[in-house]
Amino acid sequence: MSTPPDQASPNDDAPNRTSFIDTTRPSVNSRSSGIRKSIQNIFGRTSKSGPPGKSVEDIRGTTGADFEAFGGVMAGRGGGGGGICCCFTDPDVREYGSPRRYILAKGTSCLVYMTDTSLVPLYAIELAGSVPVVSSEKGRYQIVTLQSALGDVNFSFTFDTEGENSEIIKTFSSVIGRAAREAQLKEKRRELGHENLGNTRESAMHADTVAASATARAPSKPIDDNSLMDGMAKMAQLTV
């Protein structure tokens, strides 16, 4: 039996819970639903008055996101937080070790928003060919890196695992891992001219379309010593 176009299929790989609270800012959690409602009243839901929009609410659609939560995210290796005590440090960096953003995953896409009420994503992260790797370091703030097949760290995510968020690392890794595999398969289908095959929800297709236009805005990871040495070695080989 085929799956209805806008209904999520059950998946045994990922836990059922996809939305997590921000334990570092309880006042934000209590107000977020009211803020979203106010924005809807002012701007209207584009998905009901015209073409679907790009907001967090629009990407959720009627079936919800596969994962969504506040967390630290940065290009390259970093994050961790929880141990930065300098009083002049930005509070988000002090907590997460990287800028605090709203991370939403749906379909084969990972979109990064400023907050959970943002109308457009800051950028999207390309997942095809990537693997989520959970850091061995334990503590309240835990890191998941998004690595290439060669082990290069493209992005680092930091989540607060306190209280109700104890399963957030497991859920995020499962969802992103599955999305990355599906994104890779989607690319292979496109190369073979079979991109119309597969059973993708309409709302997931919309999320992928929004992400495709936002990927170009993703920050570049800083050049570390290893990357610099690799680049110099390649240049040396070209000049021989």
mmCIF file of N, CA and C in Angstrom, residues 37 84 124 176 201 213:
data_model
loop_
_atom_site.group_PDB
_atom_site.id
_atom_site.type_symbol
_atom_site.label_atom_id
_atom_site.label_comp_id
_atom_site.label_asym_id
_atom_site.label_seq_id
_atom_site.Cartn_x
_atom_site.Cartn_y
_atom_site.Cartn_z
ATOM 1 N N LYS A 37 1.705 32.218 16.953
ATOM 2 C CA LYS A 37 0.322 32.541 16.659
ATOM 3 C C LYS A 37 0.181 33.998 16.240
ATOM 4 N N ILE A 84 32.750 27.670 29.314
ATOM 5 C CA ILE A 84 33.322 28.974 28.985
ATOM 6 C C ILE A 84 32.766 29.996 29.968
ATOM 7 N N ALA A 124 20.992 26.409 4.850
ATOM 8 C CA ALA A 124 20.721 24.980 4.920
ATOM 9 C C ALA A 124 22.039 24.232 4.772
ATOM 10 N N ILE A 176 19.346 12.650 11.197
ATOM 11 C CA ILE A 176 20.298 13.200 10.233
ATOM 12 C C ILE A 176 20.980 12.085 9.449
ATOM 13 N N ARG A 201 6.964 12.624 0.580
ATOM 14 C CA ARG A 201 5.849 13.478 0.987
ATOM 15 C C ARG A 201 5.943 14.839 0.299
ATOM 16 N N SER A 213 17.808 26.228 -2.153
ATOM 17 C CA SER A 213 18.118 27.637 -2.401
ATOM 18 C C SER A 213 18.880 28.271 -1.243
#
